[in-house]
């Protein structure tokens, strides 16, 4: 079976659960080639590791579909939405700040792009364990202990009803755990809790269903084995 046939039959076999637009990286690249001064284009970055790098915690098939189909779809849809309602060259973060004034497609797909870019980077095959240094000090002073923080974050991820994200954010100099529905994030003016995200977990079913089915809790437990604390620390310092 060639790759194309495999992908086609593979997707058909998933019963519509993973209904992402059928986009290839090549299609996205040709899209960005058509960039003009009036059109702002965002691009899908390569993962900082291979699709199978997070095995056995997150399986290669999930990673490939999640990145090359779901995330790619958000990027493409964001670029299409910006053709209709130009973002004035603003960065993705700046677009989030007054997203309530923009078309809902920019909220959903701009959020989808930002959230996944963060998600890939805060994971690593060399991740897991506990944070150290400045981040551990901040976690201890804001939550009491790393274990207490992990419990709060896991609970936020487990109890987010339907699709969404759980976050560790910096809000007015303090760390806080929160969650958002759909592809919203704490940068958005529509978020209940606003702040700068430094860690996030995707709890959409597409992030775990192939391996964990309905066991979201098992996926959340596994996530802790791949958290890239160096990246989270760098984001704290920049926040
Ligand atoms: Mn996702």
XYZ file of N, CA, C and O in Angstrom, residues 58-154:
388
model
N 2.898 9.207 23.960
C 2.013 9.672 22.892
C 2.473 8.975 21.612
O 3.641 9.068 21.233
N 1.562 8.260 20.984
C 1.934 7.388 19.860
C 2.169 8.181 18.574
O 1.618 9.262 18.374
N 2.998 7.582 17.705
C 3.433 8.245 16.472
C 2.265 8.584 15.543
O 2.235 9.656 14.941
N 1.302 7.691 15.435
C 0.172 7.921 14.516
C -0.628 9.139 14.960
O -1.019 9.985 14.144
N -0.867 9.227 16.279
C -1.580 10.389 16.810
C -0.800 11.665 16.527
O -1.366 12.665 16.075
N 0.506 11.628 16.769
C 1.329 12.822 16.552
C 1.298 13.246 15.089
O 1.192 14.434 14.781
N 1.381 12.267 14.182
C 1.420 12.608 12.759
C 0.104 13.241 12.297
O 0.101 14.275 11.629
N -1.004 12.617 12.683
C -2.307 13.156 12.270
C -2.555 14.509 12.935
O -3.033 15.456 12.304
N -2.163 14.601 14.196
C -2.409 15.822 14.969
C -1.653 17.006 14.357
O -2.208 18.092 14.184
N -0.391 16.774 14.009
C 0.439 17.853 13.463
C 0.144 18.103 11.978
O -0.148 19.231 11.579
N 0.183 17.045 11.154
C 0.135 17.245 9.705
C -1.280 17.453 9.183
O -1.458 17.892 8.043
N -2.282 17.148 9.994
C -3.665 17.328 9.528
C -4.398 18.362 10.371
O -4.899 19.353 9.876
N -4.493 18.121 11.678
C -5.247 19.064 12.515
C -4.555 20.426 12.583
O -5.159 21.448 12.262
N -3.292 20.433 13.016
C -2.601 21.722 13.131
C -2.487 22.392 11.759
O -2.745 23.592 11.626
N -2.152 21.611 10.747
C -2.062 22.176 9.395
C -3.382 22.806 8.973
O -3.406 23.856 8.317
N -4.478 22.174 9.339
C -5.797 22.708 9.010
C -6.045 24.051 9.667
O -6.582 24.977 9.039
N -5.639 24.192 10.927
C -5.812 25.486 11.606
C -5.012 26.580 10.906
O -5.483 27.703 10.734
N -3.781 26.241 10.511
C -2.926 27.242 9.854
C -3.557 27.678 8.530
O -3.670 28.869 8.236
N -3.997 26.707 7.765
C -4.591 27.033 6.464
C -5.867 27.854 6.620
O -6.082 28.839 5.907
N -6.708 27.448 7.568
C -7.966 28.173 7.784
C -7.716 29.573 8.342
O -8.460 30.514 8.046
N -6.679 29.708 9.165
C -6.314 31.040 9.672
C -5.898 31.942 8.506
O -6.339 33.092 8.402
N -5.058 31.411 7.623
C -4.601 32.217 6.484
C -5.761 32.614 5.578
O -5.813 33.746 5.091
N -6.709 31.693 5.396
C -7.894 32.031 4.596
C -8.725 33.104 5.276
O -9.227 34.022 4.629
N -8.866 32.997 6.605
C -9.654 33.989 7.342
C -8.996 35.368 7.271
O -9.688 36.395 7.206
N -7.682 35.388 7.255
C -6.963 36.672 7.203
C -7.081 37.324 5.828
O -6.908 38.538 5.700
N -7.377 36.526 4.802
C -7.616 37.132 3.482
C -8.918 37.929 3.515
O -9.040 38.974 2.876
N -9.900 37.415 4.257
C -11.200 38.092 4.373
C -11.132 39.278 5.330
O -11.780 40.290 5.134
N -10.375 39.091 6.407
C -10.293 40.116 7.463
C -8.831 40.275 7.850
O -8.370 39.663 8.813
N -8.066 41.075 7.096
C -6.615 41.168 7.309
C -6.250 41.550 8.742
O -6.943 42.351 9.376
N -5.180 40.957 9.212
C -4.754 41.182 10.593
C -3.822 42.368 10.752
O -3.320 42.618 11.840
N -3.587 43.090 9.663
C -2.747 44.285 9.748
C -1.307 43.962 10.106
O -0.614 44.808 10.683
N -0.865 42.748 9.768
C 0.517 42.376 10.049
C 0.799 42.092 11.506
O 1.941 41.953 11.917
N -0.245 42.033 12.323
C -0.040 41.778 13.755
C 0.453 40.357 13.988
O 0.126 39.439 13.248
N 1.223 40.196 15.054
C 1.668 38.863 15.445
C 0.462 38.063 15.922
O -0.592 38.628 16.242
N 0.644 36.760 15.972
C -0.431 35.887 16.443
C -0.858 36.289 17.865
O -2.041 36.355 18.179
N 0.112 36.577 18.721
C -0.206 36.962 20.101
C -1.016 38.253 20.132
O -1.959 38.387 20.911
N -0.653 39.208 19.269
C -1.401 40.464 19.233
C -2.818 40.252 18.692
O -3.757 40.911 19.138
N -2.955 39.339 17.729
C -4.293 39.038 17.209
C -5.197 38.478 18.307
O -6.389 38.748 18.359
N -4.590 37.693 19.222
C -5.369 37.076 20.301
C -5.916 38.128 21.269
O -6.984 37.970 21.829
N -5.153 39.194 21.449
C -5.475 40.166 22.503
C -6.811 40.872 22.303
O -7.432 41.287 23.274
N -7.218 41.072 21.049
C -8.556 41.650 20.823
C -9.343 40.777 19.844
O -10.014 41.266 18.948
N -9.272 39.477 20.120
C -9.879 38.505 19.203
C -11.402 38.646 19.164
O -12.036 38.269 18.189
N -11.971 39.242 20.201
C -13.435 39.419 20.231
C -13.902 40.369 19.132
O -15.084 40.369 18.782
N -12.990 41.185 18.605
C -13.379 42.136 17.555
C -13.182 41.551 16.158
O -13.411 42.235 15.173
N -12.708 40.300 16.099
C -12.388 39.696 14.801
C -13.359 38.556 14.485
O -14.050 38.059 15.379
N -13.388 38.116 13.238
C -14.266 36.990 12.893
C -13.944 35.748 13.735
O -12.790 35.541 14.129
N -14.969 34.954 13.996
C -14.802 33.783 14.850
C -13.790 32.802 14.254
O -13.133 32.051 14.980
N -13.616 32.820 12.931
C -12.633 31.925 12.306
C -11.222 32.261 12.765
O -10.358 31.385 12.839
N -10.976 33.518 13.077
C -9.641 33.905 13.560
C -9.460 33.462 15.013
O -8.394 32.998 15.409
N -10.526 33.563 15.791
C -10.482 33.045 17.164
C -10.194 31.541 17.157
O -9.284 31.065 17.845
N -10.958 30.785 16.365
C -10.813 29.327 16.384
C -9.491 28.858 15.775
O -8.813 27.996 16.330
N -9.131 29.422 14.642
C -7.947 28.923 13.934
C -6.661 29.608 14.373
O -5.604 28.983 14.392
N -6.753 30.882 14.751
C -5.583 31.549 15.331
C -5.243 30.927 16.670
O -4.079 30.650 16.986
N -6.282 30.649 17.462
C -6.071 29.937 18.722
C -5.505 28.557 18.466
O -4.543 28.126 19.111
N -6.065 27.860 17.483
C -5.588 26.521 17.157
C -4.118 26.523 16.771
O -3.354 25.647 17.185
N -3.702 27.530 16.005
C -2.297 27.615 15.588
C -1.402 27.943 16.790
O -0.423 27.246 17.061
N -1.755 28.966 17.544
C -0.937 29.343 18.702
C -0.821 28.180 19.696
O 0.268 27.846 20.173
N -1.951 27.568 20.016
C -1.976 26.527 21.049
C -1.105 25.326 20.668
O -0.369 24.786 21.498
N -1.194 24.925 19.396
C -0.415 23.751 18.987
C 1.075 24.074 18.884
O 1.906 23.236 19.225
N 1.417 25.273 18.422
C 2.843 25.658 18.398
C 3.432 25.537 19.803
O 4.543 25.055 20.003
N 2.676 26.014 20.792
C 3.145 25.911 22.182
C 3.219 24.452 22.628
O 4.211 24.013 23.209
N 2.170 23.697 22.303
C 2.064 22.314 22.756
C 3.255 21.471 22.293
O 3.853 20.736 23.080
N 3.625 21.583 21.014
C 4.751 20.776 20.507
C 6.040 21.142 21.242
O 6.893 20.293 21.476
N 6.185 22.406 21.574
C 7.445 22.843 22.172
C 7.561 22.522 23.659
O 8.670 22.370 24.166
N 6.433 22.438 24.343
C 6.519 22.136 25.777
C 6.574 20.629 26.036
O 6.487 20.191 27.178
N 6.722 19.849 24.956
C 6.954 18.415 25.127
C 8.318 18.074 24.531
O 8.813 18.767 23.644
N 8.913 16.996 25.037
C 10.212 16.554 24.534
C 10.422 15.102 24.925
O 9.998 14.675 26.000
N 11.109 14.338 24.049
C 11.433 12.952 24.431
C 12.383 12.912 25.627
O 12.483 11.879 26.282
N 13.051 14.024 25.909
C 13.931 14.084 27.088
C 13.239 14.786 28.248
O 13.889 15.235 29.188
N 11.908 14.874 28.171
C 11.154 15.592 29.206
C 10.814 14.708 30.391
O 11.359 13.629 30.566
N 9.875 15.202 31.171
C 9.434 14.467 32.347
C 10.177 14.886 33.592
O 10.923 15.865 33.588
N 9.955 14.160 34.651
C 10.590 14.505 35.917
C 9.985 15.768 36.504
O 8.800 16.048 36.315
N 10.806 16.516 37.205
C 10.314 17.732 37.860
C 11.116 18.937 37.395
O 12.278 18.807 37.030
N 10.501 20.103 37.440
C 11.249 21.317 37.125
C 12.257 21.618 38.226
O 12.169 21.070 39.327
N 13.203 22.473 37.894
C 14.214 22.879 38.883
C 14.307 24.400 38.864
O 13.615 25.072 38.101
N 15.161 24.916 39.717
C 15.525 26.335 39.666
C 14.355 27.284 39.852
O 13.451 27.047 40.648
N 14.378 28.333 39.024
C 13.404 29.422 39.118
C 11.959 28.934 38.996
O 11.067 29.386 39.715
N 11.743 27.976 38.075
C 10.383 27.475 37.859
C 9.894 26.692 39.071
O 8.762 26.882 39.527
N 10.750 25.835 39.623
C 10.342 25.069 40.804
C 10.050 26.007 41.982
O 9.052 25.830 42.694
N 10.892 27.012 42.152
C 10.668 27.994 43.220
C 9.317 28.678 43.052
O 8.548 28.821 44.011
N 9.012 29.081 41.806
C 7.734 29.759 41.542
C 6.558 28.814 41.771
O 5.531 29.213 42.330
N 6.693 27.566 41.355
C 5.614 26.585 41.562
C 5.394 26.350 43.050
O 4.258 26.362 43.542
N 6.491 26.171 43.788
C 6.358 25.951 45.231
C 5.695 27.145 45.920
O 4.836 26.971 46.786
N 6.083 28.357 45.534
C 5.532 29.506 46.246
C 4.090 29.782 45.845
O 3.314 30.298 46.640
N 3.692 29.401 44.626
C 2.305 29.652 44.193
C 1.338 28.520 44.531
O 0.145 28.766 44.703
N 1.840 27.296 44.563
C 0.937 26.148 44.762
C 1.251 25.334 46.008
O 0.531 24.392 46.316
N 2.343 25.620 46.688
C 2.718 24.857 47.877
C 3.748 23.791 47.584
O 4.729 23.649 48.294
N 3.523 23.028 46.491
C 4.486 21.993 46.112
C 4.255 21.620 44.653
O 3.203 21.941 44.076
N 5.247 20.924 44.083
C 5.090 20.459 42.700
C 3.935 19.469 42.611
O 3.148 19.511 41.657
N 3.815 18.576 43.604
C 2.726 17.589 43.577
C 1.355 18.262 43.579
O 0.431 17.825 42.900
N 1.255 19.325 44.372
C -0.026 20.040 44.454
C -0.345 20.705 43.111
O -1.477 20.672 42.629
N 0.691 21.299 42.502
C 0.497 21.907 41.179
C 0.048 20.857 40.164
O -0.879 21.061 39.395
N 0.746 19.705 40.174
C 0.431 18.663 39.196
C -1.007 18.179 39.360
O -1.707 17.926 38.384
N -1.458 18.102 40.606
C -2.827 17.687 40.875
C -3.831 18.721 40.332
O -4.828 18.363 39.699
N -3.547 19.996 40.564
C -4.436 21.065 40.085
C -4.517 21.087 38.561
O -5.600 21.202 37.979
N -3.354 20.973 37.922
C -3.293 21.025 36.459
C -3.997 19.804 35.864
O -4.787 19.928 34.917
N -3.711 18.625 36.412
C -4.343 17.387 35.923
C -5.850 17.463 36.074
O -6.605 17.035 35.193
